[in-house]
Structures are given as structure tokens and as C-alpha cells.
Coordinates of N, CA and C in Angstrom, one line a residue:
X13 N -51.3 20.0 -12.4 CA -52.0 21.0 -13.2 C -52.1 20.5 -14.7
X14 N -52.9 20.5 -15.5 CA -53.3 20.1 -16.5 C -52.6 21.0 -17.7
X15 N -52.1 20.1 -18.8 CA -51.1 21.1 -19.6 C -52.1 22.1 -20.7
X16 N -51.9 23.0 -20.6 CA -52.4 24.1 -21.5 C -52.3 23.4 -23.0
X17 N -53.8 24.0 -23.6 CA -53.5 23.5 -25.4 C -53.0 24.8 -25.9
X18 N -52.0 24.3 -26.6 CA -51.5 25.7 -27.5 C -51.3 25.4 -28.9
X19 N -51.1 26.3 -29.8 CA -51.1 26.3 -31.1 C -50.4 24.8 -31.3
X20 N -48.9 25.2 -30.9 CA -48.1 24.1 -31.5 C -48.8 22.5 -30.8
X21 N -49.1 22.3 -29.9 CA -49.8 21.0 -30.0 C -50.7 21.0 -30.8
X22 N -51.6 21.9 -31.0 CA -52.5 21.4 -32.2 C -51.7 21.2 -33.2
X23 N -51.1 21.8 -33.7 CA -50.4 21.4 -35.0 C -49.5 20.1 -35.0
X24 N -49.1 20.0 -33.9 CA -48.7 18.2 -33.6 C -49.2 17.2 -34.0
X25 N -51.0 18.0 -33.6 CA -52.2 16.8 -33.5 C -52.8 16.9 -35.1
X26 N -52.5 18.0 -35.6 CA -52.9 17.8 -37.5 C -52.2 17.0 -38.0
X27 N -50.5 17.1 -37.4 CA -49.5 16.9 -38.6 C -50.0 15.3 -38.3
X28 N -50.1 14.8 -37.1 CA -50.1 13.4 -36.5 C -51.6 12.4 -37.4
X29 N -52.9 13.4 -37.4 CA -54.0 13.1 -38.1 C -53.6 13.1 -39.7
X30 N -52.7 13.9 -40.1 CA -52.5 13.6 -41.8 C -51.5 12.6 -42.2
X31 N -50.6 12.2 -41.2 CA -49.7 11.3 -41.2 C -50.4 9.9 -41.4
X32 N -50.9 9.7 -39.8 CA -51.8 8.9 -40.1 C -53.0 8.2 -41.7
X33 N -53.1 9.0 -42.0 CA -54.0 9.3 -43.4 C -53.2 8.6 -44.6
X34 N -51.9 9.1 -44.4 CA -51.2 8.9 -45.3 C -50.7 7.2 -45.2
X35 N -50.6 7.1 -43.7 CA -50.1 5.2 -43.7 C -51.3 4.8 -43.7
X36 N -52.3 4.7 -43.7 CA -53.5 4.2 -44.0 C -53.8 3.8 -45.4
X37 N -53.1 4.8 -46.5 CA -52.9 4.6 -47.8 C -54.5 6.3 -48.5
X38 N -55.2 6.5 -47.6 CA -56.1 7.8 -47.7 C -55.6 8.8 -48.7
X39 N -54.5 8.9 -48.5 CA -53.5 10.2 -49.4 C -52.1 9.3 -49.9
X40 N -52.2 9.6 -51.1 CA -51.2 7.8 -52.0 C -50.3 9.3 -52.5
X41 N -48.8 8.4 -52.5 CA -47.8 9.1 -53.3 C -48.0 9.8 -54.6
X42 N -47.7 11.0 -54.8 CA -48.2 11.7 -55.7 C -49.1 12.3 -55.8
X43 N -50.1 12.6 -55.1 CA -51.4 13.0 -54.9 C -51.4 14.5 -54.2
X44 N -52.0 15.3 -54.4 CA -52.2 16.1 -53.7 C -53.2 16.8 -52.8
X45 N -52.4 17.7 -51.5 CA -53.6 17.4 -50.4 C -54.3 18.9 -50.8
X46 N -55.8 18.6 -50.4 CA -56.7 19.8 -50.4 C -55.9 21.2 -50.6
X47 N -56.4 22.3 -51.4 CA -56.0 23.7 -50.3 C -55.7 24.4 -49.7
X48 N -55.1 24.6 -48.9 CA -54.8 25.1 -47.0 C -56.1 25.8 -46.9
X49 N -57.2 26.3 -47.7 CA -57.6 26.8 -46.9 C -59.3 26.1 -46.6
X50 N -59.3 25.0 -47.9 CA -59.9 23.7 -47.5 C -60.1 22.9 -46.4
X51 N -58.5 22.4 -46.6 CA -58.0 21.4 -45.8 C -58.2 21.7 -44.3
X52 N -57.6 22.9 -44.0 CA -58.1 24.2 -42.9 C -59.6 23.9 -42.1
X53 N -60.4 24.3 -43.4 CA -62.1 23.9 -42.7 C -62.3 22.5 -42.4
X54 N -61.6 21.6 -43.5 CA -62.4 20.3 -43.1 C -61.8 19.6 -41.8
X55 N -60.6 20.2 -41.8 CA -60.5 19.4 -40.1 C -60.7 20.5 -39.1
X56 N -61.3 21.6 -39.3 CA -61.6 22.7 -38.2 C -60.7 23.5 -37.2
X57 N -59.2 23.8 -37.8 CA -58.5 24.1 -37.4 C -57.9 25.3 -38.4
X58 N -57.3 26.4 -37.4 CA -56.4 27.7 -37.7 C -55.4 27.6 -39.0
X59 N -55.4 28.4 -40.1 CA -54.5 28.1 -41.2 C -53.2 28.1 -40.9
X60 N -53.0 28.9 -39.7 CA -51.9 28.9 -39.0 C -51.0 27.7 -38.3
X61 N -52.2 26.9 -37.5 CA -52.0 25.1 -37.4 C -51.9 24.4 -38.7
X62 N -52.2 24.6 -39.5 CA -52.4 23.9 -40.5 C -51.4 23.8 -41.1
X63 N -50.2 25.2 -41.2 CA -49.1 25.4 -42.3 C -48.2 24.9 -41.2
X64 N -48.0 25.0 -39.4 CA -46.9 24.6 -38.9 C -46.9 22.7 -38.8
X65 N -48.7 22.1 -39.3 CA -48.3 21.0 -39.3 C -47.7 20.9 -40.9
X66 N -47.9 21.3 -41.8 CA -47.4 20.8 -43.1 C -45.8 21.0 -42.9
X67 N -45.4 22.2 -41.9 CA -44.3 22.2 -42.1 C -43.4 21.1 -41.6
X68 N -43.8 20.3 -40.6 CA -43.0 19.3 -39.4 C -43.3 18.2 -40.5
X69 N -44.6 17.7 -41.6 CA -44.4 17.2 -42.2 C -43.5 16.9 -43.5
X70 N -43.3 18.0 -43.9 CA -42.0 18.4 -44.6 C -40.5 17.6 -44.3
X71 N -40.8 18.4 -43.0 CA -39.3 18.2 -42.3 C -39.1 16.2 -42.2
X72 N -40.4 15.7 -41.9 CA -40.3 14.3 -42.1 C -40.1 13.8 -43.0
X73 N -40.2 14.5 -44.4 CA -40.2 14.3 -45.6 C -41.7 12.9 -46.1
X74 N -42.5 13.7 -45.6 CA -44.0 13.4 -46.2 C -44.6 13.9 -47.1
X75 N -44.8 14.9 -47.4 CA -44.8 15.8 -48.3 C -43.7 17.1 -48.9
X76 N -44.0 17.6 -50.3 CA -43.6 18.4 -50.4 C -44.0 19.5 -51.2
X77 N -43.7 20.7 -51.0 CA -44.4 22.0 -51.4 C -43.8 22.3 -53.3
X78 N -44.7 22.2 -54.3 CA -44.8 22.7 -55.5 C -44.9 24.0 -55.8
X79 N -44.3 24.9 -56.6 CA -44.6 26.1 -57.2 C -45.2 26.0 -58.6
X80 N -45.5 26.7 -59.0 CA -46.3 27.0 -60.3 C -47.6 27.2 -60.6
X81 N -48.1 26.8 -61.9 CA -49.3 26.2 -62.5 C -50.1 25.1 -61.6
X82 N -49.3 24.2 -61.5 CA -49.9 22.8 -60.4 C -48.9 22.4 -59.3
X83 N -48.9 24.0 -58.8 CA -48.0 24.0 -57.7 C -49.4 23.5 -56.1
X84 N -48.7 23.3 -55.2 CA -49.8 23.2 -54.1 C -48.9 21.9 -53.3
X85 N -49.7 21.1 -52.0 CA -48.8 20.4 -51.2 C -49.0 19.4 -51.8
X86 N -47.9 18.5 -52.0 CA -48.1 16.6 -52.8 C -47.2 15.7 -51.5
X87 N -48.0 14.6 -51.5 CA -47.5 13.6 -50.8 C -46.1 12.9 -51.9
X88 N -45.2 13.0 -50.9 CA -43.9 12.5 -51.7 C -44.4 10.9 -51.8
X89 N -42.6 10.4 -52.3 CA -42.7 9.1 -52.6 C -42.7 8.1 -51.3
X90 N -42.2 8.9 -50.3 CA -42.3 8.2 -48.8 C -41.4 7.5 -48.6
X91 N -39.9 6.9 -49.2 CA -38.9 6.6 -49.4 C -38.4 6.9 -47.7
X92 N -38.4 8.2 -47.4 CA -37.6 8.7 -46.7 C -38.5 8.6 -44.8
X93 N -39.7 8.5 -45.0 CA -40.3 8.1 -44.3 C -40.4 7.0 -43.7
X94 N -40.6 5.7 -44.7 CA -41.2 5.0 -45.1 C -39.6 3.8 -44.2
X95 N -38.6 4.5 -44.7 CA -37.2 3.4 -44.0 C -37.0 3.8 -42.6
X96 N -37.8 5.2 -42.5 CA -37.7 5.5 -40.9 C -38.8 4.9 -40.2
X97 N -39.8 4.5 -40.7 CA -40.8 3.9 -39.8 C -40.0 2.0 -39.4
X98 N -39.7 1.7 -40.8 CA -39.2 0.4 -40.5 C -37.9 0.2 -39.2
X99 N -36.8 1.4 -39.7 CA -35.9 1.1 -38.8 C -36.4 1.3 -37.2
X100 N -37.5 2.0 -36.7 CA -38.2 2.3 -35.3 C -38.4 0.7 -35.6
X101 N -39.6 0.3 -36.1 CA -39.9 -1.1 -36.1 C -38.8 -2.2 -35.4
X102 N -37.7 -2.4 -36.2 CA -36.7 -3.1 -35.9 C -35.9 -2.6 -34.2
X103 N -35.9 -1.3 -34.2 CA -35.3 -1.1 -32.7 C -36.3 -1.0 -32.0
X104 N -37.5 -1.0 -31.9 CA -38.7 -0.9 -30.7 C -38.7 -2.3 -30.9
X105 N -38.4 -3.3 -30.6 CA -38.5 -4.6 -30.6 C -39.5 -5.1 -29.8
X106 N -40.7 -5.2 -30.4 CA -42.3 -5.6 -30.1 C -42.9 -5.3 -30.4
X107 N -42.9 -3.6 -30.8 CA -44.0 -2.7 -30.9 C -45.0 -3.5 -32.1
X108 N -44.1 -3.7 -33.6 CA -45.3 -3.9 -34.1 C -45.6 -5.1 -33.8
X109 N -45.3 -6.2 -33.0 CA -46.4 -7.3 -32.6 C -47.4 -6.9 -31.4
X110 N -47.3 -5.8 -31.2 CA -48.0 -4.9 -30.1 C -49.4 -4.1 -30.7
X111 N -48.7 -3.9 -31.7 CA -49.8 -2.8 -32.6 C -50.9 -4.5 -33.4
X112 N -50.0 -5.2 -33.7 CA -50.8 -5.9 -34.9 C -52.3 -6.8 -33.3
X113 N -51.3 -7.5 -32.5 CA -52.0 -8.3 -30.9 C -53.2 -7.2 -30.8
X114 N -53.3 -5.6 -30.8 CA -54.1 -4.9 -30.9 C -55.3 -5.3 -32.2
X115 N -54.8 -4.7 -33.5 CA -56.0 -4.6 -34.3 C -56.5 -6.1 -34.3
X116 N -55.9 -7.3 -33.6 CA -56.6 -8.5 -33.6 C -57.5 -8.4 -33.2
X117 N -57.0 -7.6 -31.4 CA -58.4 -8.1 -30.8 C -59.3 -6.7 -31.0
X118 N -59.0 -5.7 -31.6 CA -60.1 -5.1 -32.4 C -61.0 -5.2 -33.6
X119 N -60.1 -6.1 -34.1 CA -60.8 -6.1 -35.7 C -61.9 -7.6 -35.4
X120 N -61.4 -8.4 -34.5 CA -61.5 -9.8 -34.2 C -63.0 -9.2 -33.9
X121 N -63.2 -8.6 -32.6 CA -64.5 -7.9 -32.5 C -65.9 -6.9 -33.4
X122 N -64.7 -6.8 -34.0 CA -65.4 -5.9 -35.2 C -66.1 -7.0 -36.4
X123 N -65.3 -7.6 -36.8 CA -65.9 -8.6 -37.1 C -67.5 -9.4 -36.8
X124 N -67.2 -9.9 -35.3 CA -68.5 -10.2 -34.6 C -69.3 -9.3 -34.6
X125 N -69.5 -8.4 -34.1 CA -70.5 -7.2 -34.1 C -71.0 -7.0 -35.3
X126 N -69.9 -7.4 -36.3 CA -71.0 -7.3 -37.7 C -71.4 -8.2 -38.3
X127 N -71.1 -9.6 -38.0 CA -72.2 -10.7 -38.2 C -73.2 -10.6 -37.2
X128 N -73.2 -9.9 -36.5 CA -74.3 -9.9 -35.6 C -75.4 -8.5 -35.8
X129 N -75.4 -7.4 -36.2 CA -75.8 -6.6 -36.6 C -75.6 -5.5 -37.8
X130 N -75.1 -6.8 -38.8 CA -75.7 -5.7 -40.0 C -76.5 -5.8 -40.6
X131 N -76.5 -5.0 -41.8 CA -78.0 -4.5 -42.1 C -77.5 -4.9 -43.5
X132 N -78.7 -5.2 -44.6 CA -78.3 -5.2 -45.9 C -77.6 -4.3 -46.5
X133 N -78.0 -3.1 -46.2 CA -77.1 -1.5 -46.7 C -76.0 -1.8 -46.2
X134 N -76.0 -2.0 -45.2 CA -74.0 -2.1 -44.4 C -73.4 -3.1 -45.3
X135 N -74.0 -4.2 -46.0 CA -72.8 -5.2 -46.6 C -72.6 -4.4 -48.2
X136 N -73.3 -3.6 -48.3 CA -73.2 -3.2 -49.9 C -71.8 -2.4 -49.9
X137 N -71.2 -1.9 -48.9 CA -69.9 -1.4 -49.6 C -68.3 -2.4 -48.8
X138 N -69.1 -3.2 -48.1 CA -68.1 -4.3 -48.0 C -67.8 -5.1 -49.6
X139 N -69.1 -5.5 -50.0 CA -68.7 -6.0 -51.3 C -68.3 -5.5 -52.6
X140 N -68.3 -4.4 -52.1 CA -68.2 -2.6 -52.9 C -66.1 -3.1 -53.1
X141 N -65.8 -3.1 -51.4 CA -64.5 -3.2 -51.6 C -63.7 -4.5 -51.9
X142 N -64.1 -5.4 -51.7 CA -63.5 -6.7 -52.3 C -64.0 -7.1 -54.2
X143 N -64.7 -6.3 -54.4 CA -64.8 -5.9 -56.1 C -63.6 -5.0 -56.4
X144 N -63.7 -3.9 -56.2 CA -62.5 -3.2 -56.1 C -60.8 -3.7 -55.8
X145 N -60.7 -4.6 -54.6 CA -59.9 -5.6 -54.2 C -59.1 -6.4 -56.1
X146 N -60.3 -6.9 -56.2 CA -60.2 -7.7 -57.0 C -60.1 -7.1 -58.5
X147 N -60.2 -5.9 -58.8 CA -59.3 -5.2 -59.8 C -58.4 -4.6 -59.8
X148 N -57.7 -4.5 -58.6 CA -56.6 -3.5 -58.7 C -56.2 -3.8 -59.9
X149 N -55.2 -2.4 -60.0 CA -53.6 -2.5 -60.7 C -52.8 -1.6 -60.2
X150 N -51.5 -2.2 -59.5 CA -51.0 -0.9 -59.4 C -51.3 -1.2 -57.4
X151 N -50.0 -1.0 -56.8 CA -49.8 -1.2 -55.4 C -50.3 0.1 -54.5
X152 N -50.8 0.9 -55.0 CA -51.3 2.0 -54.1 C -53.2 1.4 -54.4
X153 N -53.0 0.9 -55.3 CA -54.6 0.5 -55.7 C -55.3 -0.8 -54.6
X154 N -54.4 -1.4 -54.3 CA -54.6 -2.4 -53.8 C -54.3 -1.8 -51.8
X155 N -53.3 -1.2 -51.4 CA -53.7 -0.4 -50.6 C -54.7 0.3 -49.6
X156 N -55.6 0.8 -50.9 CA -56.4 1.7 -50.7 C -58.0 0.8 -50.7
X157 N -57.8 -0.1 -51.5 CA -59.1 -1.3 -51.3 C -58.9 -2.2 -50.2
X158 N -57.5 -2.3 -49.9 CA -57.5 -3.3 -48.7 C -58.0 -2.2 -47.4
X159 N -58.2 -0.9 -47.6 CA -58.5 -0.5 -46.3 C -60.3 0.3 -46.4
X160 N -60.4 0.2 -47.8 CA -61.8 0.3 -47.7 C -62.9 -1.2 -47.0
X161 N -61.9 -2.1 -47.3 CA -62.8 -3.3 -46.5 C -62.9 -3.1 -45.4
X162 N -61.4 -3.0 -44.6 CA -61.5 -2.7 -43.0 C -62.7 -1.8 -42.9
X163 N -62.8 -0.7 -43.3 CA -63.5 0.9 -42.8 C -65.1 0.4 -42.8
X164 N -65.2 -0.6 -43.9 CA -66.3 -1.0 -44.5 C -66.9 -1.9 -43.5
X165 N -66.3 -2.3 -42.9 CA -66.9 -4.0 -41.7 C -66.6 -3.0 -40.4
X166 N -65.9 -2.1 -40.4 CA -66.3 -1.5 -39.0 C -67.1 -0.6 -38.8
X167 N -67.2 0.3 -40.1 CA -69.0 0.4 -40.3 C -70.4 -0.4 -39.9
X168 N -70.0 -1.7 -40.6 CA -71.1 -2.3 -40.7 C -71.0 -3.1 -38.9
X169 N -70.2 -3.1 -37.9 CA -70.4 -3.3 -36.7 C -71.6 -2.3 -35.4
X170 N -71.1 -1.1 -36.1 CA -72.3 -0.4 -35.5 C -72.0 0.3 -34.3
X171 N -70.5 0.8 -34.2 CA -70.1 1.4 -33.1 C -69.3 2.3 -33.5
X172 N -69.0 3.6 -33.9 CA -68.3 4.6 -33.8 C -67.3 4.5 -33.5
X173 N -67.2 3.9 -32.1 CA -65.7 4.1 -30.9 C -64.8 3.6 -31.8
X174 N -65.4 2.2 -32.4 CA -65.0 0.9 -32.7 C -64.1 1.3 -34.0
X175 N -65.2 1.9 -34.7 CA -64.8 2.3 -36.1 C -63.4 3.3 -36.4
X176 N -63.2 4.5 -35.4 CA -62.4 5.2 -35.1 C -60.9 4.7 -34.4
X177 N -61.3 3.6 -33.7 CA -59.9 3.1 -33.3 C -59.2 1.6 -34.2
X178 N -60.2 1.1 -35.0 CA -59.8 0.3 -36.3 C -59.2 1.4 -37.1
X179 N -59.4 2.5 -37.7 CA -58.7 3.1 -38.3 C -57.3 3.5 -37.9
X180 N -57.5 4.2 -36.4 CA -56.3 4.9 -36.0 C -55.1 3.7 -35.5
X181 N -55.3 2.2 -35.4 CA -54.3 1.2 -35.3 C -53.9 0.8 -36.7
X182 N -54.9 0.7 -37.7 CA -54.1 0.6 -39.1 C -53.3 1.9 -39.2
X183 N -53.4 2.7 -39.1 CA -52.8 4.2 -39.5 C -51.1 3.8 -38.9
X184 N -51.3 3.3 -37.6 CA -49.7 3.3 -36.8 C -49.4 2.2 -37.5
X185 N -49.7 1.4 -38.3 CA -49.0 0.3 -39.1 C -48.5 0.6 -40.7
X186 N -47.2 1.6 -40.6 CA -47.2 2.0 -42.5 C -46.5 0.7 -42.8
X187 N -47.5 0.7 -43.6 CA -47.3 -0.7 -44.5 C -46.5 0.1 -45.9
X188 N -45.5 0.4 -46.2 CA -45.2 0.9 -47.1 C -45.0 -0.3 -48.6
X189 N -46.0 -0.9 -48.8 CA -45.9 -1.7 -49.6 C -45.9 -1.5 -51.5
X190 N -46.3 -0.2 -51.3 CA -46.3 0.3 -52.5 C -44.7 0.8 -52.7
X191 N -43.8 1.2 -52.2 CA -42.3 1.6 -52.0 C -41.5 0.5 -52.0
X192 N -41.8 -1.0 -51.6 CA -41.0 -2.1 -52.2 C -41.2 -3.0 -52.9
X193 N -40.1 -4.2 -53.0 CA -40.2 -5.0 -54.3 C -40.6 -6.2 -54.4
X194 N -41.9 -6.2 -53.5 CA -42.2 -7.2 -52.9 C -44.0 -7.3 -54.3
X195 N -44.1 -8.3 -54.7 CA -45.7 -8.8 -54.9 C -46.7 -8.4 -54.3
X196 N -47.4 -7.7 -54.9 CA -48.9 -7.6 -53.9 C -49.5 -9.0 -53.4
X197 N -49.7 -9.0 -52.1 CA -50.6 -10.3 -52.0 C -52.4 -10.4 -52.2
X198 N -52.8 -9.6 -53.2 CA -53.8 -9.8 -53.5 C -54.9 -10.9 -53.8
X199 N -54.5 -12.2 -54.4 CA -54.8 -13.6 -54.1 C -54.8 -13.8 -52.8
X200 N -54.0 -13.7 -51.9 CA -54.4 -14.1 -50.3 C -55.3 -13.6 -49.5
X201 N -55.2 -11.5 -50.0 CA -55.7 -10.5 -49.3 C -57.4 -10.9 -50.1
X202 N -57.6 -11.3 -51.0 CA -58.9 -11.3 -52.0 C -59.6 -12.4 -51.2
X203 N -59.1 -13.5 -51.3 CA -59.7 -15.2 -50.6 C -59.8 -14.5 -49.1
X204 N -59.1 -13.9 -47.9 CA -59.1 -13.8 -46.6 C -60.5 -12.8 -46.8
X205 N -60.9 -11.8 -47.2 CA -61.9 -10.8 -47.4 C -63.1 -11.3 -47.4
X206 N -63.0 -12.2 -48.6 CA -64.5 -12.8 -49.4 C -64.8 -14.2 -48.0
X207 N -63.6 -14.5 -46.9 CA -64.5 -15.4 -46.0 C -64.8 -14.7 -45.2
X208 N -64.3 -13.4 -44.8 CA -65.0 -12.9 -43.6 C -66.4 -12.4 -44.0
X209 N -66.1 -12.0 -45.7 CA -67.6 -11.5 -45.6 C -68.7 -12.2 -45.4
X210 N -68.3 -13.7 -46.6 CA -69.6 -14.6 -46.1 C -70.1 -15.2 -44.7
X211 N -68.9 -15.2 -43.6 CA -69.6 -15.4 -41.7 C -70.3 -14.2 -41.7
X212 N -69.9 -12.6 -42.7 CA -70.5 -11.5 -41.2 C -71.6 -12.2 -42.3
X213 N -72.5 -12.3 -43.6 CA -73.1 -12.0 -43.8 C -74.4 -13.0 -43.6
X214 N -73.4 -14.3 -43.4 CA -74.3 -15.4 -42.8 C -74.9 -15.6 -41.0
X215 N -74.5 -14.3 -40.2 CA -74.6 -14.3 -39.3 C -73.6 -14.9 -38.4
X216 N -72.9 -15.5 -39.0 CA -72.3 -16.4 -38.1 C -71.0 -15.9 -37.5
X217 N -71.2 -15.6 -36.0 CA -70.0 -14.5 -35.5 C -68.4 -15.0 -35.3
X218 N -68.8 -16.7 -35.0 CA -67.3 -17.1 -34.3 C -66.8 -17.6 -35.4
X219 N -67.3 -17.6 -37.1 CA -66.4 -18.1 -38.1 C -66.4 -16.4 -38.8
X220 N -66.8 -15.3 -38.7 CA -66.1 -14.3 -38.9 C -64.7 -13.9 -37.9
X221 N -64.9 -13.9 -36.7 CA -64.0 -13.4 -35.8 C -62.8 -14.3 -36.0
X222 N -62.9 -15.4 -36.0 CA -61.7 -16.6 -36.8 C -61.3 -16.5 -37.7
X223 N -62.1 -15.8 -38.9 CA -61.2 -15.1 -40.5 C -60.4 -14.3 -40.4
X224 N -61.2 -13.6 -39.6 CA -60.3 -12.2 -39.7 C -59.0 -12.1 -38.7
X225 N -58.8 -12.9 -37.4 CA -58.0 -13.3 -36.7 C -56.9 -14.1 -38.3
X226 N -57.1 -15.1 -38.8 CA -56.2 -15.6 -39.7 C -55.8 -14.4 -41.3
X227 N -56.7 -13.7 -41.2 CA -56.4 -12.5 -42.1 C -54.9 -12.0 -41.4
X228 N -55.3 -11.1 -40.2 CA -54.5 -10.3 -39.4 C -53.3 -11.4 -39.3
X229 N -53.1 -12.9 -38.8 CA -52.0 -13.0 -38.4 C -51.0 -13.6 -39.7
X230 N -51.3 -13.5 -41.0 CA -51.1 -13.7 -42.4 C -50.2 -12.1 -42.4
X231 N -51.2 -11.3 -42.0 CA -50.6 -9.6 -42.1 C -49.4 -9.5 -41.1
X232 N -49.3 -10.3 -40.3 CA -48.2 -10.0 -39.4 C -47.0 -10.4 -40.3
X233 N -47.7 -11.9 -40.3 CA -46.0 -12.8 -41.4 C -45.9 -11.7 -42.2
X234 N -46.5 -11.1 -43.4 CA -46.1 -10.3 -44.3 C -45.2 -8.7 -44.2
X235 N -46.0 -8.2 -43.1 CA -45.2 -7.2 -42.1 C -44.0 -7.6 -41.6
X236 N -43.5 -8.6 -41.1 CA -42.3 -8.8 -40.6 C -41.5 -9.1 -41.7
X237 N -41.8 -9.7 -42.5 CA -41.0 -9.7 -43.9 C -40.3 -9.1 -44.4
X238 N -41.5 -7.7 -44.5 CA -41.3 -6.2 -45.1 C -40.4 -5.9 -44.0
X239 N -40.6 -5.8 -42.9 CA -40.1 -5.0 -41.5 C -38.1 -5.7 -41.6
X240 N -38.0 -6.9 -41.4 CA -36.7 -7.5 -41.2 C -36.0 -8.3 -42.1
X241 N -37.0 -7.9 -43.5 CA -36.1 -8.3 -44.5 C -35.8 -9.2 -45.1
X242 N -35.6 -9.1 -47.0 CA -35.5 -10.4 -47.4 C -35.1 -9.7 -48.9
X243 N -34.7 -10.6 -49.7 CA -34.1 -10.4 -51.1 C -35.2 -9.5 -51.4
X244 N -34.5 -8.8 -52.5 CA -35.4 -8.2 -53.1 C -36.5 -8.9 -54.6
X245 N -36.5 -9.8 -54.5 CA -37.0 -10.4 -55.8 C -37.7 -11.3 -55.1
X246 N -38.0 -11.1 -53.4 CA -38.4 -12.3 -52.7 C -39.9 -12.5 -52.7
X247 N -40.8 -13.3 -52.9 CA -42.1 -13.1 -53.2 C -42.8 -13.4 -51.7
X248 N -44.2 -13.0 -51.0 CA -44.6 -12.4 -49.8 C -44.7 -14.2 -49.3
X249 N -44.8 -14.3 -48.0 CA -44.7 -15.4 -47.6 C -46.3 -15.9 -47.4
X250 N -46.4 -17.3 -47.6 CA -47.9 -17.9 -47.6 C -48.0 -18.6 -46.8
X251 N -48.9 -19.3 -46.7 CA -49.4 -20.3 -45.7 C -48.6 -21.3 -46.0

């Protein structure tokens, strides 16, 4: 028999959608989310789902609830999150070379599909985000540009499915790189960006799908770094 939807699974499935959001870098420490009765409409769900997902998020210590003047929900500092995602990392021994072996061979395709069918409009906010890339300041800044490029080339591939499950595999990867004391790799993440763009934009699919494969497995070395540890004054590992 097929399991009944009830409130609390939905609310599983909000808290699980904003979580996500949040490792993606979408909703940055300190920020505050829509609301409730916003946030409510824009994902189309009961204010009732909405406060039992904020609540489980709470309890994860993802957010927390303000009173006052500029009282309302704020994404914490993620500290407390953020050592619980790593220590899963460390005892699920694979998972994240399971998750990253994944956005390869999705992103790897996503790639191709977009030297093969984009359109001029489609590269204008690819180069939108490696301008942005290239000014950060500030580790949530750099975050949030490194995932406008992704969003931005799986756009410009031309498949929805595609676009939606590039997002939801970065999401299961919190990169909590803004919470340690590690260098942005922005020089690396800046040069890996600017070659994929020039294959997708030159058409040429097997030297995009090949950047972006050497992008991602650069992102693993650096993930495992973060994941299993290293001095704290240790700068990100290179080629």
C-alpha cells in the first residue's frame, strides 16, 4: 500500500527544500528568510507546514527565531550544522565521493548540452557570474557566485530535469567554506569557470565536458581537505 502524505512529511519536505537552499549558499548566514506568510505562498504550502518545518530546522540549529523591531527567522552561523554535516561525511565513508562521482557525471553533461545548444541570451548570465566570481569579497560572496555559474550552464543546457538535479546534488554537498579558516580558492574557481565557458561558447563539447570534469575533481581535493582536515592556517590544495 502506498504511504499516505500527511502534514508532517510535508513539512520534512519544506524543512529538507530550505536546508538544501541554505548548503547551496541561496540563504547566507545572517540573512533573513521571507515572512511565514510569504515564504508559505512561494513554495505553496500550509503556514502550518511551514512553522513545523522551521521548527525541525531550529532544532538543527539552521536557523533562529528573533523578537523585536527586526525580529523574524535568520539563518544562523551554521557552526553547529555545519560540524554535523562533516562528521556524517567522515563516518559515511564514500558518500561524499558518491555525491561529488554524481555531479561529475551530471555537470560533465551539462556542460556538453550547453556547448551544444546555447543561445546567445543563455551565455549572458554565465558571464554575468564569473564577473561577479571575480569580484567577490567576503566567503559567502564567493559562494553564492560560484553557484550562480553552475545554475547558469545548466540553464544554458536546455533541460529542466537536468537543471533541477545540478542544483539538488550541489545542495547535498555543504561546503561550509564560509565557517572555516581556510582561503577562498577563487584564482582556481575563476581560471576553471572562464575555460568552461570559452568550449560551451565555442561549441566545442568534449573540451567543455573535460573542464568541468577537472573543475569538479579540484572540488573534491578541496572538499576532502575541508571534510578530513588540516591546520588551521592551511591554504586549499592545488594542482
Amino acid at each position: 500500500m502506498a504511504r499516505q502524505v500527511t502534514s508532517t512529511t510535508l513539512a520534512q519536505a519544506v524543512a529538507d527544500h530550505l536546508r538544501m537552499r541554505i548548503h547551496r549558499g541561496d540563504v547566507s548566514p545572517g540573512e533573513r528568510l521571507p515572512a511565514e506568510r510569504d515564504l508559505a505562498e512561494q513554495l505553496g504550502v500550509a503556514r502550518i507546514s511551514l512553522r513545523e518545518a522551521i521548527r525541525q530546522l531550529r532544532e538543527d540549529g539552521y536557523v533562529e527565531v528573533r523578537r523585536g523591531s527586526t525580529g523574524g527567522t535568520y539563518v544562523t552561523e551554521l557552526r553547529r550544522p555545519a560540524e554535523a554535516w562533516r562528521s556524517r561525511m567522515r563516518e559515511q565513508v564514500g558518500e561524499m565521493d558518491d555525491i561529488l562521482d554524481f555531479r561529475i557525471a551530471l555537470e560533465t553533461e551539462t556542460a556538453t548540452l550547453a556547448a551544444r545548444r546555447h543561445t546567445e541570451a543563455g551565455l549572458v548570465p554565465i558571464r554575468e557570474a564569473i564577473a561577479a566570481l571575480s569580484g567577490v569579497i567576503g566567503r559567502t560572496a564567493f559562494r553564492q557566485a560560484d553557484s550562480r555559474f553552475h545554475v547558469a550552464l545548466a540553464r544554458a543546457a536546455g533541460n529542466e530535469r537536468l537543471e533541477e538535479a545540478v542544483e539538488a546534488a550541489r545542495g547535498e554537498l555543504f561546503s561550509p567554506r564560509d565557517l572555516l579558516p581556510f582561503r577562498e580558492p577563487v584564482e582556481e574557481t575563476l581560471r576553471d569557470h572562464q575555460a568552461i565557458y570559452e568550449a560551451v561558447a565555442a561549441g566545442h563539447e568534449g573540451e567543455a565536458a573535460e573542464a568541468m570534469r577537472a573543475h569538479l575533481e579540484r572540488a573534491r581535493r578541496q572538499l576532502r581537505f575541508i571534510v578530513f582536515g588540516a591546520a588551521d592556517d592551511a591554504e586549499w590544495p592545488t594542482d
